[in-house]
Amino acid sequence: MYNPLFASLDETTTLITVTRRLSNYLSKQFDQYQKNNSQPTADIIPIGDWLKRCWSEYSPTESSFLLSAAQEYTLWQQIIRQSSVGSRLLQLHTTTQLAQQAWQLLKQWRLDLTATVFNQTEDALFWQQWAKAFNNYCMENNRIDSHSLPEKLLALMAAQKIKKTRKIILIGFDELNPQYQWFFKQLSNYGYSITLFEPVLHTPPVTGIPLKDTQAEIEHMARWIKQLLQTEPDKTIGCIVPNLPEIGTEINRIFTEVLAPLAYLPDQSDAVPFHLSAGIPLNHYSV
């Protein structure tokens, strides 16, 4: 499915993915593609890392400093704690996370921080005060947060202070938020070629199988995977489980028994050939 895409890559092209997981997957697929093709190394990178990489090419003589995730969180928490309502908050950590999420949405949708809509509720008004304090601190101390990075980068790219990639291919983006739409539109005005890759998907036939309970479903799914891997060992198989957090422990047990029974032996934990995308809740671990 991705071979035509890989064939179009060259040293002037950057393939920007929506997530780190997709970037890792495409990198592995490209490695397989390279075995049969004399293709140069591909530049495949998630969008957050690409923005930071562009920033790292910023002249070291400049005074602006990009905040890390931990530094952003600490700054938000400090502002909230020192505010007029900070002492009344019972869950400072949760409040800090929600405040950061609201700031991210504000940036993604390019909303006005001074809009009067924030005066309609007390919670929104408090958040607006925190966000203004956060924004003022960053401006006064030449600090840049990750969600403001696209706007800051454009000024540098326009001044040609960052080495340009002439061709950018976006992949995995079902929809670009307004911030990215504006950012990449501006890049195209500066001479970049921006392409949104949409793979041609072939929908396979769907078959329903009635089974008596959840355990039977998991066992059948594991045996089906094992059968497929016997004929195509390099095949990548994805299983969609709507309630994965609730039954993840059971899936892990049954899949290990069917697909990698030797994983229970000492020093064989790396033999498990599957990965669960949802973490295991703490209360599911034994003492």
Coordinates of N, CA and C in Angstrom, one line a residue, residues 127-256:
W127 N -9.4 30.5 34.3 CA -8.4 29.9 33.3 C -7.8 31.0 32.4
Q128 N -8.6 31.9 32.0 CA -8.1 33.0 31.2 C -7.0 33.8 31.9
Q129 N -7.2 34.0 33.2 CA -6.2 34.7 34.0 C -4.9 33.9 34.1
W130 N -5.0 32.6 34.2 CA -3.9 31.7 34.3 C -3.1 31.7 32.9
A131 N -3.9 31.6 31.8 CA -3.4 31.6 30.5 C -2.7 32.9 30.2
K132 N -3.2 34.0 30.6 CA -2.6 35.3 30.3 C -1.3 35.4 31.1
A133 N -1.3 34.9 32.3 CA 0.0 34.9 33.1 C 1.0 34.0 32.5
F134 N 0.6 32.8 32.0 CA 1.5 31.9 31.3 C 2.1 32.6 30.0
N135 N 1.2 33.2 29.2 CA 1.6 33.8 28.0 C 2.6 35.0 28.3
N136 N 2.2 35.8 29.3 CA 3.1 36.9 29.6 C 4.5 36.5 30.1
Y137 N 4.5 35.5 30.9 CA 5.8 35.0 31.4 C 6.7 34.5 30.2
C138 N 6.1 33.8 29.3 CA 6.8 33.3 28.1 C 7.3 34.5 27.3
M139 N 6.5 35.5 27.1 CA 6.9 36.6 26.2 C 8.0 37.4 26.9
E140 N 7.9 37.6 28.2 CA 8.8 38.5 29.0 C 10.2 37.8 29.1
N141 N 10.2 36.4 29.2 CA 11.4 35.7 29.4 C 11.9 34.9 28.2
N142 N 11.3 35.3 27.0 CA 11.7 34.6 25.8 C 11.6 33.1 25.8
R143 N 10.5 32.6 26.4 CA 10.2 31.2 26.5 C 9.2 30.9 25.5
I144 N 9.2 29.7 24.9 CA 8.3 29.3 23.9 C 7.7 27.9 24.3
D145 N 6.4 27.8 24.3 CA 5.8 26.5 24.6 C 5.5 25.7 23.3
S146 N 5.4 24.4 23.4 CA 5.3 23.6 22.2 C 4.1 23.9 21.3
H147 N 3.0 24.4 22.0 CA 1.8 24.6 21.2 C 1.8 26.0 20.5
S148 N 2.8 26.8 20.8 CA 3.0 28.1 20.1 C 4.1 28.0 19.1
L149 N 4.7 26.9 19.0 CA 5.9 26.7 18.1 C 5.6 27.0 16.7
P150 N 4.5 26.5 16.1 CA 4.2 26.8 14.7 C 4.3 28.3 14.3
E151 N 3.7 29.1 15.2 CA 3.7 30.6 14.9 C 5.1 31.1 14.9
K152 N 5.9 30.7 15.9 CA 7.3 31.2 16.1 C 8.2 30.7 14.9
L153 N 7.9 29.5 14.5 CA 8.8 28.9 13.4 C 8.5 29.7 12.1
L154 N 7.3 30.1 11.8 CA 7.0 30.7 10.5 C 7.9 32.0 10.4
A155 N 8.1 32.7 11.4 CA 8.9 34.0 11.3 C 10.3 33.6 10.9
L156 N 10.8 32.5 11.5 CA 12.2 32.1 11.1 C 12.3 31.6 9.7
M157 N 11.3 30.8 9.3 CA 11.3 30.2 8.0 C 11.2 31.3 6.9
A158 N 10.3 32.3 7.2 CA 10.1 33.4 6.3 C 11.4 34.2 6.1
A159 N 12.2 34.3 7.2 CA 13.5 35.0 7.1 C 14.6 34.1 6.6
Q160 N 14.3 32.9 6.3 CA 15.2 31.9 5.7 C 16.4 31.6 6.7
K161 N 16.0 31.6 8.0 CA 17.0 31.2 9.0 C 17.0 29.7 9.3
I162 N 16.1 29.0 8.7 CA 16.0 27.6 8.9 C 16.1 26.9 7.5
K163 N 17.0 25.9 7.4 CA 17.1 25.2 6.1 C 15.8 24.6 5.7
K164 N 15.4 24.9 4.5 CA 14.1 24.5 4.0 C 14.1 23.1 3.5
T165 N 13.0 22.4 3.7 CA 12.7 21.1 3.1 C 11.7 21.4 2.0
R166 N 12.1 21.2 0.7 CA 11.3 21.7 -0.4 C 10.0 20.9 -0.5
K167 N 9.9 19.7 0.0 CA 8.8 18.8 -0.2 C 8.4 18.2 1.1
I168 N 7.1 18.3 1.5 CA 6.6 17.8 2.7 C 5.3 16.9 2.4
I169 N 5.3 15.7 2.9 CA 4.2 14.8 2.7 C 3.6 14.5 4.1
L170 N 2.3 14.9 4.3 CA 1.6 14.6 5.5 C 0.8 13.3 5.4
I171 N 0.9 12.5 6.5 CA 0.2 11.2 6.4 C -0.4 10.9 7.8
G172 N -1.6 10.4 7.7 CA -2.3 10.0 9.0 C -3.2 11.1 9.5
F173 N -3.2 12.2 8.9 CA -4.1 13.3 9.3 C -5.5 13.2 8.7
D174 N -6.4 12.8 9.6 CA -7.8 12.7 9.1 C -8.3 14.1 8.8
E175 N -7.9 15.0 9.6 CA -8.3 16.4 9.4 C -7.2 17.3 10.1
L176 N -6.8 18.3 9.4 CA -5.8 19.3 10.0 C -6.6 20.3 10.8
N177 N -6.1 20.5 12.1 CA -6.8 21.6 12.9 C -6.4 22.9 12.3
P178 N -7.2 24.0 12.6 CA -6.9 25.3 12.0 C -5.5 25.8 12.1
Q179 N -4.8 25.5 13.2 CA -3.5 26.0 13.4 C -2.6 25.3 12.3
Y180 N -2.7 24.0 12.1 CA -1.9 23.3 11.1 C -2.3 23.8 9.7
Q181 N -3.6 24.0 9.5 CA -4.0 24.4 8.2 C -3.3 25.8 7.8
W182 N -3.4 26.7 8.8 CA -2.7 28.0 8.5 C -1.2 27.8 8.4
F183 N -0.6 27.0 9.2 CA 0.9 26.9 9.2 C 1.3 26.3 7.9
F184 N 0.7 25.2 7.4 CA 1.2 24.6 6.1 C 0.8 25.5 4.9
K185 N -0.3 26.2 5.0 CA -0.6 27.1 3.9 C 0.4 28.2 3.8
Q186 N 0.9 28.7 4.9 CA 2.0 29.7 4.9 C 3.3 29.1 4.4
L187 N 3.6 27.9 4.7 CA 4.8 27.3 4.2 C 4.7 27.1 2.7
S188 N 3.5 26.8 2.2 CA 3.4 26.6 0.7 C 3.6 28.0 0.1
N189 N 3.3 29.1 0.7 CA 3.5 30.4 0.2 C 5.0 30.7 0.2
Y190 N 5.8 30.1 1.0 CA 7.2 30.3 1.1 C 8.0 29.4 0.2
G191 N 7.3 28.6 -0.6 CA 7.9 27.7 -1.6 C 8.0 26.2 -1.3
Y192 N 7.4 25.8 -0.2 CA 7.3 24.4 0.2 C 6.2 23.7 -0.7
S193 N 6.4 22.5 -1.0 CA 5.4 21.6 -1.6 C 4.8 20.8 -0.5
I194 N 3.5 21.0 -0.2 CA 2.8 20.3 0.8 C 1.8 19.4 0.2
T195 N 1.9 18.1 0.6 CA 1.0 17.1 0.0 C 0.4 16.3 1.2
L196 N -0.9 16.1 1.1 CA -1.6 15.2 2.1 C -1.8 13.8 1.5
F197 N -1.1 12.8 2.0 CA -1.2 11.5 1.5 C -2.4 10.8 2.0
E198 N -3.2 10.2 1.0 CA -4.4 9.5 1.3 C -4.3 8.1 0.7
P199 N -3.9 7.1 1.4 CA -3.7 5.7 0.8 C -5.0 5.2 0.3
V200 N -4.9 4.4 -0.8 CA -6.0 3.7 -1.4 C -6.3 2.4 -0.6
L201 N -7.4 2.4 0.1 CA -7.7 1.2 0.9 C -8.6 0.2 0.2
H202 N -8.3 -1.0 0.3 CA -9.1 -2.1 -0.3 C -9.8 -2.8 0.9
T203 N -11.1 -2.6 0.9 CA -11.9 -3.2 2.0 C -12.1 -4.6 1.8
P204 N -11.6 -5.5 2.7 CA -11.8 -6.9 2.6 C -13.2 -7.3 3.0
P205 N -13.7 -8.5 2.6 CA -15.0 -9.0 3.0 C -15.1 -9.1 4.6
V206 N -16.2 -8.9 5.1 CA -16.4 -8.9 6.6 C -17.3 -10.2 6.9
T207 N -16.8 -10.9 7.8 CA -17.5 -12.2 8.2 C -17.8 -12.1 9.7
G208 N -19.0 -12.4 10.1 CA -19.4 -12.5 11.5 C -19.4 -13.9 12.0
I209 N -18.9 -14.2 13.2 CA -18.8 -15.5 13.8 C -19.5 -15.5 15.2
P210 N -20.5 -16.2 15.4 CA -21.2 -16.2 16.7 C -20.4 -17.1 17.7
L211 N -20.0 -16.5 18.9 CA -19.3 -17.2 19.9 C -20.0 -17.0 21.2
K212 N -19.8 -18.0 22.2 CA -20.6 -18.0 23.4 C -20.3 -16.9 24.4
D213 N -19.0 -16.5 24.5 CA -18.7 -15.5 25.5 C -17.4 -14.8 25.1
T214 N -16.9 -13.8 25.9 CA -15.8 -13.0 25.6 C -14.5 -13.9 25.5
Q215 N -14.4 -14.8 26.4 CA -13.2 -15.7 26.4 C -13.1 -16.5 25.1
A216 N -14.2 -17.0 24.7 CA -14.2 -17.7 23.4 C -13.8 -16.8 22.2
E217 N -14.2 -15.6 22.3 CA -13.9 -14.6 21.2 C -12.4 -14.4 21.2
I218 N -11.8 -14.2 22.4 CA -10.3 -13.9 22.5 C -9.6 -15.2 22.0
E219 N -10.0 -16.3 22.4 CA -9.3 -17.6 22.0 C -9.3 -17.8 20.5
H220 N -10.5 -17.5 20.0 CA -10.7 -17.7 18.5 C -9.8 -16.7 17.8
M221 N -9.8 -15.4 18.3 CA -9.0 -14.4 17.7 C -7.5 -14.8 17.7
A222 N -7.0 -15.3 18.8 CA -5.6 -15.7 19.0 C -5.3 -16.8 18.0
R223 N -6.1 -17.8 17.9 CA -5.9 -18.9 17.0 C -5.9 -18.5 15.5
W224 N -6.8 -17.6 15.2 CA -6.8 -17.0 13.9 C -5.5 -16.3 13.5
I225 N -5.0 -15.5 14.4 CA -3.7 -14.8 14.2 C -2.6 -15.9 14.0
K226 N -2.6 -16.9 14.9 CA -1.5 -17.9 14.8 C -1.6 -18.6 13.4
Q227 N -2.8 -18.8 12.9 CA -2.9 -19.5 11.6 C -2.4 -18.6 10.5
L228 N -2.7 -17.3 10.6 CA -2.2 -16.4 9.6 C -0.7 -16.2 9.6
L229 N -0.1 -16.2 10.8 CA 1.3 -16.0 10.9 C 2.1 -17.3 10.4
Q230 N 1.4 -18.4 10.4 CA 2.1 -19.6 9.9 C 2.4 -19.6 8.4
T231 N 1.5 -18.9 7.7 CA 1.6 -18.8 6.2 C 2.3 -17.4 5.8
E232 N 2.2 -16.4 6.6 CA 2.8 -15.1 6.4 C 3.4 -14.6 7.7
P233 N 4.6 -15.0 8.0 CA 5.2 -14.7 9.3 C 5.5 -13.2 9.5
D234 N 5.7 -12.5 8.3 CA 6.0 -11.1 8.4 C 4.8 -10.2 8.4
K235 N 3.6 -10.8 8.4 CA 2.4 -10.0 8.3 C 2.1 -9.2 9.5
T236 N 1.6 -8.0 9.4 CA 1.2 -7.2 10.5 C -0.3 -7.3 10.7
I237 N -0.8 -7.7 11.9 CA -2.2 -7.9 12.1 C -2.7 -7.0 13.2
G238 N -3.8 -6.3 13.0 CA -4.3 -5.5 14.0 C -5.7 -6.0 14.5
C239 N -5.9 -6.0 15.8 CA -7.2 -6.5 16.4 C -7.8 -5.3 17.2
I240 N -9.0 -5.0 16.8 CA -9.7 -3.9 17.5 C -10.6 -4.4 18.6
V241 N -10.4 -4.0 19.8 CA -11.1 -4.4 21.0 C -11.7 -3.2 21.6
P242 N -13.0 -3.0 21.5 CA -13.7 -1.7 22.1 C -13.4 -1.5 23.6
N243 N -13.4 -2.6 24.3 CA -13.3 -2.5 25.8 C -11.9 -3.0 26.2
L244 N -10.9 -2.7 25.5 CA -9.5 -3.2 25.8 C -9.1 -3.0 27.2
P245 N -9.3 -1.8 27.8 CA -8.8 -1.6 29.2 C -9.4 -2.6 30.2
E246 N -10.6 -3.0 29.9 CA -11.3 -3.9 30.9 C -10.9 -5.3 30.7
I247 N -10.6 -5.7 29.5 CA -10.2 -7.2 29.3 C -8.8 -7.3 28.8
G248 N -8.0 -6.3 29.0 CA -6.6 -6.4 28.5 C -5.8 -7.5 29.1
T249 N -6.0 -7.7 30.5 CA -5.3 -8.7 31.2 C -5.6 -10.1 30.6
E250 N -6.9 -10.3 30.4 CA -7.3 -11.6 29.8 C -6.8 -11.8 28.4
I251 N -6.8 -10.8 27.6 CA -6.2 -10.9 26.2 C -4.7 -11.2 26.3
N252 N -4.0 -10.5 27.2 CA -2.6 -10.8 27.3 C -2.3 -12.2 27.7
R253 N -3.1 -12.8 28.6 CA -2.9 -14.1 29.1 C -3.2 -15.1 28.0
I254 N -4.3 -15.0 27.3 CA -4.7 -16.0 26.2 C -3.8 -15.8 25.0
F255 N -3.4 -14.6 24.6 CA -2.6 -14.4 23.5 C -1.2 -15.0 23.7
T256 N -0.7 -14.8 25.0 CA 0.6 -15.4 25.3 C 0.6 -16.9 25.3

